[in-house]
MMTF fields as JSON, N, C-alpha, C and O atoms, coordinates in Angstrom:
{
  "mmtfVersion": "1.0.0",
  "mmtfProducer": "UNKNOWN",
  "numBonds": 271,
  "numAtoms": 272,
  "numGroups": 68,
  "numChains": 1,
  "numModels": 1,
  "chainsPerModel": [1],
  "groupsPerChain": [68],
  "chainIdList": ["A"],
  "bondAtomList": [4, 2, 8, 6, 12, 10, 16, 14, 20, 18, 24, 22, 28, 26, 32, 30, 36, 34, 40, 38, 44, 42, 48, 46, 52, 50, 56, 54, 60, 58, 64, 62, 68, 66, 72, 70, 76, 74, 80, 78, 84, 82, 88, 86, 92, 90, 96, 94, 100, 98, 104, 102, 108, 106, 112, 110, 116, 114, 120, 118, 124, 122, 128, 126, 132, 130, 136, 134, 140, 138, 144, 142, 148, 146, 152, 150, 156, 154, 160, 158, 164, 162, 168, 166, 172, 170, 176, 174, 180, 178, 184, 182, 188, 186, 192, 190, 196, 194, 200, 198, 204, 202, 208, 206, 212, 210, 216, 214, 220, 218, 224, 222, 228, 226, 232, 230, 236, 234, 240, 238, 244, 242, 248, 246, 252, 250, 256, 254, 260, 258, 264, 262, 268, 266],
  "bondOrderList": [1, 1, 1, 1, 1, 1, 1, 1, 1, 1, 1, 1, 1, 1, 1, 1, 1, 1, 1, 1, 1, 1, 1, 1, 1, 1, 1, 1, 1, 1, 1, 1, 1, 1, 1, 1, 1, 1, 1, 1, 1, 1, 1, 1, 1, 1, 1, 1, 1, 1, 1, 1, 1, 1, 1, 1, 1, 1, 1, 1, 1, 1, 1, 1, 1, 1, 1],
  "groupList": [{"groupName": "MET", "atomNameList": ["N", "CA", "C", "O"], "elementList": ["N", "C", "C", "O"], "formalChargeList": [0, 0, 0, 0], "bondAtomList": [1, 0, 2, 1, 3, 2], "bondOrderList": [1, 1, 2], "singleLetterCode": "M", "chemCompType": "L-PEPTIDE LINKING"}, {"groupName": "GLU", "atomNameList": ["N", "CA", "C", "O"], "elementList": ["N", "C", "C", "O"], "formalChargeList": [0, 0, 0, 0], "bondAtomList": [1, 0, 2, 1, 3, 2], "bondOrderList": [1, 1, 2], "singleLetterCode": "E", "chemCompType": "L-PEPTIDE LINKING"}, {"groupName": "SER", "atomNameList": ["N", "CA", "C", "O"], "elementList": ["N", "C", "C", "O"], "formalChargeList": [0, 0, 0, 0], "bondAtomList": [1, 0, 2, 1, 3, 2], "bondOrderList": [1, 1, 2], "singleLetterCode": "S", "chemCompType": "L-PEPTIDE LINKING"}, {"groupName": "ARG", "atomNameList": ["N", "CA", "C", "O"], "elementList": ["N", "C", "C", "O"], "formalChargeList": [0, 0, 0, 0], "bondAtomList": [1, 0, 2, 1, 3, 2], "bondOrderList": [1, 1, 2], "singleLetterCode": "R", "chemCompType": "L-PEPTIDE LINKING"}, {"groupName": "VAL", "atomNameList": ["N", "CA", "C", "O"], "elementList": ["N", "C", "C", "O"], "formalChargeList": [0, 0, 0, 0], "bondAtomList": [1, 0, 2, 1, 3, 2], "bondOrderList": [1, 1, 2], "singleLetterCode": "V", "chemCompType": "L-PEPTIDE LINKING"}, {"groupName": "THR", "atomNameList": ["N", "CA", "C", "O"], "elementList": ["N", "C", "C", "O"], "formalChargeList": [0, 0, 0, 0], "bondAtomList": [1, 0, 2, 1, 3, 2], "bondOrderList": [1, 1, 2], "singleLetterCode": "T", "chemCompType": "L-PEPTIDE LINKING"}, {"groupName": "LYS", "atomNameList": ["N", "CA", "C", "O"], "elementList": ["N", "C", "C", "O"], "formalChargeList": [0, 0, 0, 0], "bondAtomList": [1, 0, 2, 1, 3, 2], "bondOrderList": [1, 1, 2], "singleLetterCode": "K", "chemCompType": "L-PEPTIDE LINKING"}, {"groupName": "ALA", "atomNameList": ["N", "CA", "C", "O"], "elementList": ["N", "C", "C", "O"], "formalChargeList": [0, 0, 0, 0], "bondAtomList": [1, 0, 2, 1, 3, 2], "bondOrderList": [1, 1, 2], "singleLetterCode": "A", "chemCompType": "L-PEPTIDE LINKING"}, {"groupName": "TRP", "atomNameList": ["N", "CA", "C", "O"], "elementList": ["N", "C", "C", "O"], "formalChargeList": [0, 0, 0, 0], "bondAtomList": [1, 0, 2, 1, 3, 2], "bondOrderList": [1, 1, 2], "singleLetterCode": "W", "chemCompType": "L-PEPTIDE LINKING"}, {"groupName": "GLN", "atomNameList": ["N", "CA", "C", "O"], "elementList": ["N", "C", "C", "O"], "formalChargeList": [0, 0, 0, 0], "bondAtomList": [1, 0, 2, 1, 3, 2], "bondOrderList": [1, 1, 2], "singleLetterCode": "Q", "chemCompType": "L-PEPTIDE LINKING"}, {"groupName": "ILE", "atomNameList": ["N", "CA", "C", "O"], "elementList": ["N", "C", "C", "O"], "formalChargeList": [0, 0, 0, 0], "bondAtomList": [1, 0, 2, 1, 3, 2], "bondOrderList": [1, 1, 2], "singleLetterCode": "I", "chemCompType": "L-PEPTIDE LINKING"}, {"groupName": "GLY", "atomNameList": ["N", "CA", "C", "O"], "elementList": ["N", "C", "C", "O"], "formalChargeList": [0, 0, 0, 0], "bondAtomList": [1, 0, 2, 1, 3, 2], "bondOrderList": [1, 1, 2], "singleLetterCode": "G", "chemCompType": "PEPTIDE LINKING"}, {"groupName": "LEU", "atomNameList": ["N", "CA", "C", "O"], "elementList": ["N", "C", "C", "O"], "formalChargeList": [0, 0, 0, 0], "bondAtomList": [1, 0, 2, 1, 3, 2], "bondOrderList": [1, 1, 2], "singleLetterCode": "L", "chemCompType": "L-PEPTIDE LINKING"}, {"groupName": "ASN", "atomNameList": ["N", "CA", "C", "O"], "elementList": ["N", "C", "C", "O"], "formalChargeList": [0, 0, 0, 0], "bondAtomList": [1, 0, 2, 1, 3, 2], "bondOrderList": [1, 1, 2], "singleLetterCode": "N", "chemCompType": "L-PEPTIDE LINKING"}, {"groupName": "PHE", "atomNameList": ["N", "CA", "C", "O"], "elementList": ["N", "C", "C", "O"], "formalChargeList": [0, 0, 0, 0], "bondAtomList": [1, 0, 2, 1, 3, 2], "bondOrderList": [1, 1, 2], "singleLetterCode": "F", "chemCompType": "L-PEPTIDE LINKING"}, {"groupName": "TYR", "atomNameList": ["N", "CA", "C", "O"], "elementList": ["N", "C", "C", "O"], "formalChargeList": [0, 0, 0, 0], "bondAtomList": [1, 0, 2, 1, 3, 2], "bondOrderList": [1, 1, 2], "singleLetterCode": "Y", "chemCompType": "L-PEPTIDE LINKING"}],
  "groupTypeList": [0, 1, 2, 3, 4, 3, 2, 4, 5, 6, 7, 4, 4, 8, 9, 4, 10, 11, 12, 12, 11, 0, 5, 12, 4, 11, 12, 4, 0, 5, 11, 2, 7, 3, 4, 7, 11, 2, 0, 7, 12, 0, 13, 7, 11, 10, 11, 14, 7, 0, 15, 12, 11, 15, 1, 3, 12, 8, 9, 3, 10, 9, 8, 11, 3, 10, 7, 3],
  "groupIdList": [1, 2, 3, 4, 5, 6, 7, 8, 9, 10, 11, 12, 13, 14, 15, 16, 17, 18, 19, 20, 21, 22, 23, 24, 25, 26, 27, 28, 29, 30, 31, 32, 33, 34, 35, 36, 37, 38, 39, 40, 41, 42, 43, 44, 45, 46, 47, 48, 49, 50, 51, 52, 53, 54, 55, 56, 57, 58, 59, 60, 61, 62, 63, 64, 65, 66, 67, 68],
  "secStructList": [7, 7, 7, 2, 2, 2, 2, 2, 2, 2, 2, 2, 2, 2, 2, 2, 2, 2, 2, 2, 2, 2, 2, 2, 2, 2, 2, 2, 2, 2, 1, 7, 2, 2, 2, 2, 2, 2, 2, 2, 2, 2, 2, 2, 2, 2, 2, 2, 2, 2, 2, 2, 2, 2, 2, 2, 2, 2, 2, 2, 7, 7, 6, 6, 7, 7, 7, 7],
  "xCoordList": [5.465, 5.88, 6.375, 7.087, 5.996, 6.461, 7.712, 7.987, 8.458, 9.721, 9.46, 8.373, 10.486, 10.39, 10.217, 9.488, 10.884, 10.768, 9.316, 8.8, 8.661, 7.263, 6.383, 5.515, 6.607, 5.834, 6.003, 5.029, 7.233, 7.501, 6.873, 6.285, 6.991, 6.399, 4.893, 4.331, 4.234, 2.79, 2.441, 1.47, 3.22, 2.956, 3.13, 2.341, 4.147, 4.391, 3.25, 2.749, 2.841, 1.746, 0.468, -0.239, 0.18, -1.016, -0.953, -1.959, 0.208, 0.351, 0.237, -0.264, 0.689, 0.518, -0.967, -1.424, -1.716, -3.169, -3.78, -4.602, -3.384, -3.886, -3.475, -4.251, -2.259, -1.764, -2.643, -3.001, -2.979, -3.84, -5.233, -5.793, -5.778, -7.095, -7.118, -8.039, -6.118, -6.051, -5.827, -6.353, -5.047, -4.842, -6.16, -6.469, -6.928, -8.235, -9.164, -9.821, -9.221, -10.068, -9.608, -10.428, -8.299, -7.764, -8.05, -8.356, -7.952, -8.233, -9.703, -10.023, -10.579, -12.011, -12.342, -13.132, -11.743, -12.052, -11.464, -12.088, -10.256, -9.59, -9.551, -9.454, -9.623, -9.502, -8.063, -7.812, -7.134, -5.722, -4.916, -4.899, -4.253, -3.422, -2.228, -1.799, -1.703, -0.545, -0.912, -0.197, -2.008, -2.46, -2.847, -2.516, -3.543, -3.956, -2.746, -2.739, -1.723, -0.507, 0.218, 0.716, 0.28, 0.925, 0.181, 0.79, -1.138, -1.949, -1.726, -1.567, -1.717, -1.563, -0.192, -0.09, 0.858, 2.202, 2.35, 2.954, 1.804, 1.852, 1.078, 1.546, -0.098, -0.919, -0.211, -0.26, 0.444, 1.142, 2.306, 2.511, 3.058, 4.187, 3.749, 4.311, 2.754, 2.229, 1.59, 1.824, 0.786, 0.108, 1.072, 0.851, 2.139, 3.136, 3.763, 3.846, 4.198, 4.834, 3.862, 4.234, 2.643, 1.659, 1.288, 1.176, 1.102, 0.742, 1.861, 1.607, 3.091, 4.221, 4.346, 4.549, 4.227, 4.267, 3.131, 3.33, 1.955, 0.779, 0.992, 0.709, 1.479, 1.737, 2.779, 2.604, 3.848, 4.909, 4.425, 4.811, 3.595, 3.031, 2.193, 2.319, 1.349, 0.494, 1.301, 0.833, 2.495, 3.339, 3.783, 4.109, 3.795, 4.226, 3.083, 3.325, 1.87, 0.695, 0.304, 0.058, 0.248, -0.058, -1.554, -1.971, -2.356, -3.798, -4.389, -4.097, -5.218, -5.939, -5.157, -5.687, -3.923, -3.127, -3.408, -3.628, -3.399, -3.597, -2.255, -1.569, -1.882, -0.609, -0.69, -1.71, 0.375, 0.395, 1.209, 1.335],
  "yCoordList": [-2.397, -2.698, -1.407, -0.622, -1.199, 0.004, -0.281, -1.425, 0.764, 0.615, 0.336, 0.581, -0.179, -0.424, 0.884, 0.941, 1.935, 3.238, 3.718, 4.231, 3.554, 3.96, 3.132, 3.678, 1.817, 0.943, 1.338, 1.395, 1.609, 1.992, 3.349, 3.531, 4.297, 5.622, 5.526, 6.141, 4.753, 4.561, 3.927, 4.326, 2.95, 2.273, 3.23, 3.197, 4.072, 5.019, 6.028, 6.294, 6.587, 7.563, 6.917, 7.507, 5.716, 5.009, 4.758, 4.908, 4.382, 4.092, 5.351, 5.286, 6.478, 7.731, 8.038, 8.433, 7.856, 8.05, 7.079, 7.474, 5.82, 4.816, 5.099, 4.867, 5.598, 5.937, 7.008, 6.913, 8.011, 9.077, 8.544, 8.863, 7.73, 7.164, 6.25, 6.321, 5.396, 4.463, 5.193, 4.786, 6.268, 7.064, 7.655, 7.64, 8.168, 8.745, 7.68, 7.911, 6.53, 5.436, 5.002, 4.832, 4.822, 4.41, 5.426, 5.058, 6.696, 7.751, 7.744, 7.874, 7.593, 7.54, 6.308, 6.387, 5.178, 3.924, 3.842, 3.288, 4.398, 4.234, 5.51, 5.446, 6.644, 7.907, 8.258, 9.267, 7.439, 7.651, 7.876, 7.025, 9.018, 9.305, 8.348, 7.963, 7.973, 7.07, 5.685, 5.132, 5.131, 3.82, 3.905, 3.014, 4.969, 5.15, 5.226, 4.622, 5.966, 6.078, 4.755, 4.419, 4.006, 2.684, 1.739, 1.023, 1.746, 0.901, 1.291, 0.431, 2.585, 3.07, 2.713, 2.319, 2.845, 2.514, 1.027, 0.65, 0.184, -1.259, -1.604, -2.381, -1.028, -1.265, -0.788, -1.46, 0.366, 0.91, 0.012, -0.225, -0.482, -1.359, -2.644, -3.052, -3.27, -4.514, -4.237, -4.96, -3.19, -2.844, -2.479, -2.839, -1.77, -1.392, -2.623, -2.722, -3.546, -4.764, -5.574, -6.085, -5.687, -6.463, -5.783, -6.449, -4.48, -3.751, -3.809, -4.023, -3.62, -3.652, -5.03, -5.13, -6.076, -7.422, -7.67, -8.285, -7.203, -7.349, -6.64, -7.213, -5.422, -4.667, -5.367, -5.485, -5.823, -6.481, -7.811, -8.181, -8.52, -9.761, -9.494, -10.209, -8.487, -8.163, -7.686, -7.795, -7.164, -6.766, -7.979, -7.847, -9.134, -10.359, -11.083, -11.978, -10.71, -11.38, -10.669, -9.463, -11.397, -10.807, -10.735, -10.021, -11.455, -11.498, -10.091, -9.29, -9.797, -8.54, -7.368, -6.26, -7.592, -6.51, -6.469, -7.498, -5.276, -5.088, -4.777, -3.838, -5.581, -5.372, -4.107, -3.839, -3.339, -2.085, -2.226, -1.272],
  "zCoordList": [-18.23, -16.865, -16.217, -16.842, -14.972, -14.305, -13.494, -13.131, -13.219, -12.485, -11.008, -10.484, -10.367, -8.917, -8.163, -7.173, -8.626, -7.966, -8.014, -7.021, -9.158, -9.277, -8.341, -7.66, -8.305, -7.429, -5.964, -5.214, -5.564, -4.173, -3.868, -2.802, -4.787, -4.579, -4.401, -3.495, -5.267, -5.146, -3.809, -3.167, -3.388, -2.122, -0.939, 0.005, -0.986, 0.107, 0.208, 1.3, -0.921, -0.911, -0.379, 0.438, -0.843, -0.382, 1.118, 1.812, 1.621, 3.043, 3.9, 5.022, 3.398, 4.146, 4.291, 5.364, 3.209, 3.275, 4.284, 5.111, 4.215, 5.156, 6.589, 7.516, 6.777, 8.118, 8.757, 9.931, 7.984, 8.509, 8.852, 9.901, 7.953, 8.209, 9.418, 10.232, 9.543, 10.665, 11.984, 13.019, 11.947, 13.158, 13.624, 14.816, 12.693, 13.035, 13.608, 14.623, 12.971, 13.473, 14.863, 15.766, 15.036, 16.335, 17.424, 18.558, 17.087, 18.053, 18.462, 19.644, 17.501, 17.804, 18.641, 19.582, 18.303, 18.992, 20.401, 21.306, 20.586, 21.878, 22.709, 23.935, 22.069, 22.788, 23.145, 23.803, 22.719, 23.04, 21.764, 20.875, 21.68, 20.514, 20.444, 19.355, 21.587, 21.614, 21.082, 20.246, 21.557, 21.084, 19.612, 18.829, 19.236, 17.845, 16.925, 15.853, 17.341, 16.541, 16.407, 15.333, 17.492, 17.453, 16.521, 15.726, 16.629, 15.741, 14.279, 13.412, 14.025, 12.655, 12.086, 10.924, 12.889, 12.408, 12.116, 11.112, 12.982, 12.737, 11.471, 10.639, 11.333, 10.15, 8.881, 7.851, 8.955, 7.794, 7.377, 6.186, 8.335, 8.01, 7.339, 6.322, 7.908, 7.331, 5.981, 5.012, 5.924, 4.68, 3.575, 2.418, 3.907, 2.908, 2.262, 1.038, 3.09, 2.573, 1.718, 0.662, 2.17, 1.422, 0.098, -0.931, 0.124, -1.09, -2.118, -3.303, -1.674, -2.589, -3.239, -4.449, -2.449, -3.01, -3.979, -5.027, -3.644, -4.497, -5.831, -6.883, -5.806, -7.037, -7.905, -9.118, -7.293, -8.063, -8.642, -9.751, -7.909, -8.429, -9.672, -10.666, -9.63, -10.766, -11.966, -13.1, -11.744, -12.864, -13.686, -14.866, -13.074, -13.762, -14.472, -15.282, -14.18, -14.758, -16.045, -16.042, -17.124, -18.426, -18.714, -19.625, -17.961, -18.183, -18.181, -17.293, -19.174, -19.234, -19.812, -19.906, -20.194, -20.797, -22.28, -22.918, -22.812, -24.247, -24.866, -24.46, -25.864, -26.547, -27.384, -28.019, -27.385, -28.16, -29.396, -30.165]
}
């Protein structure tokens, strides 16, 4: 089982990558850096919460783990 700090760190790094990607997509789609940034921040907040919950849920599932 991994620590909460590790789970949060992984989620933050992933969201930074997603934030950059979403900003680029929003900028291309709208032509507005302000709208693109707003879209990216909203997406990052929602995505962060969902990813963190998803990771923590999978930590509780024993299926597919190999005992050492």
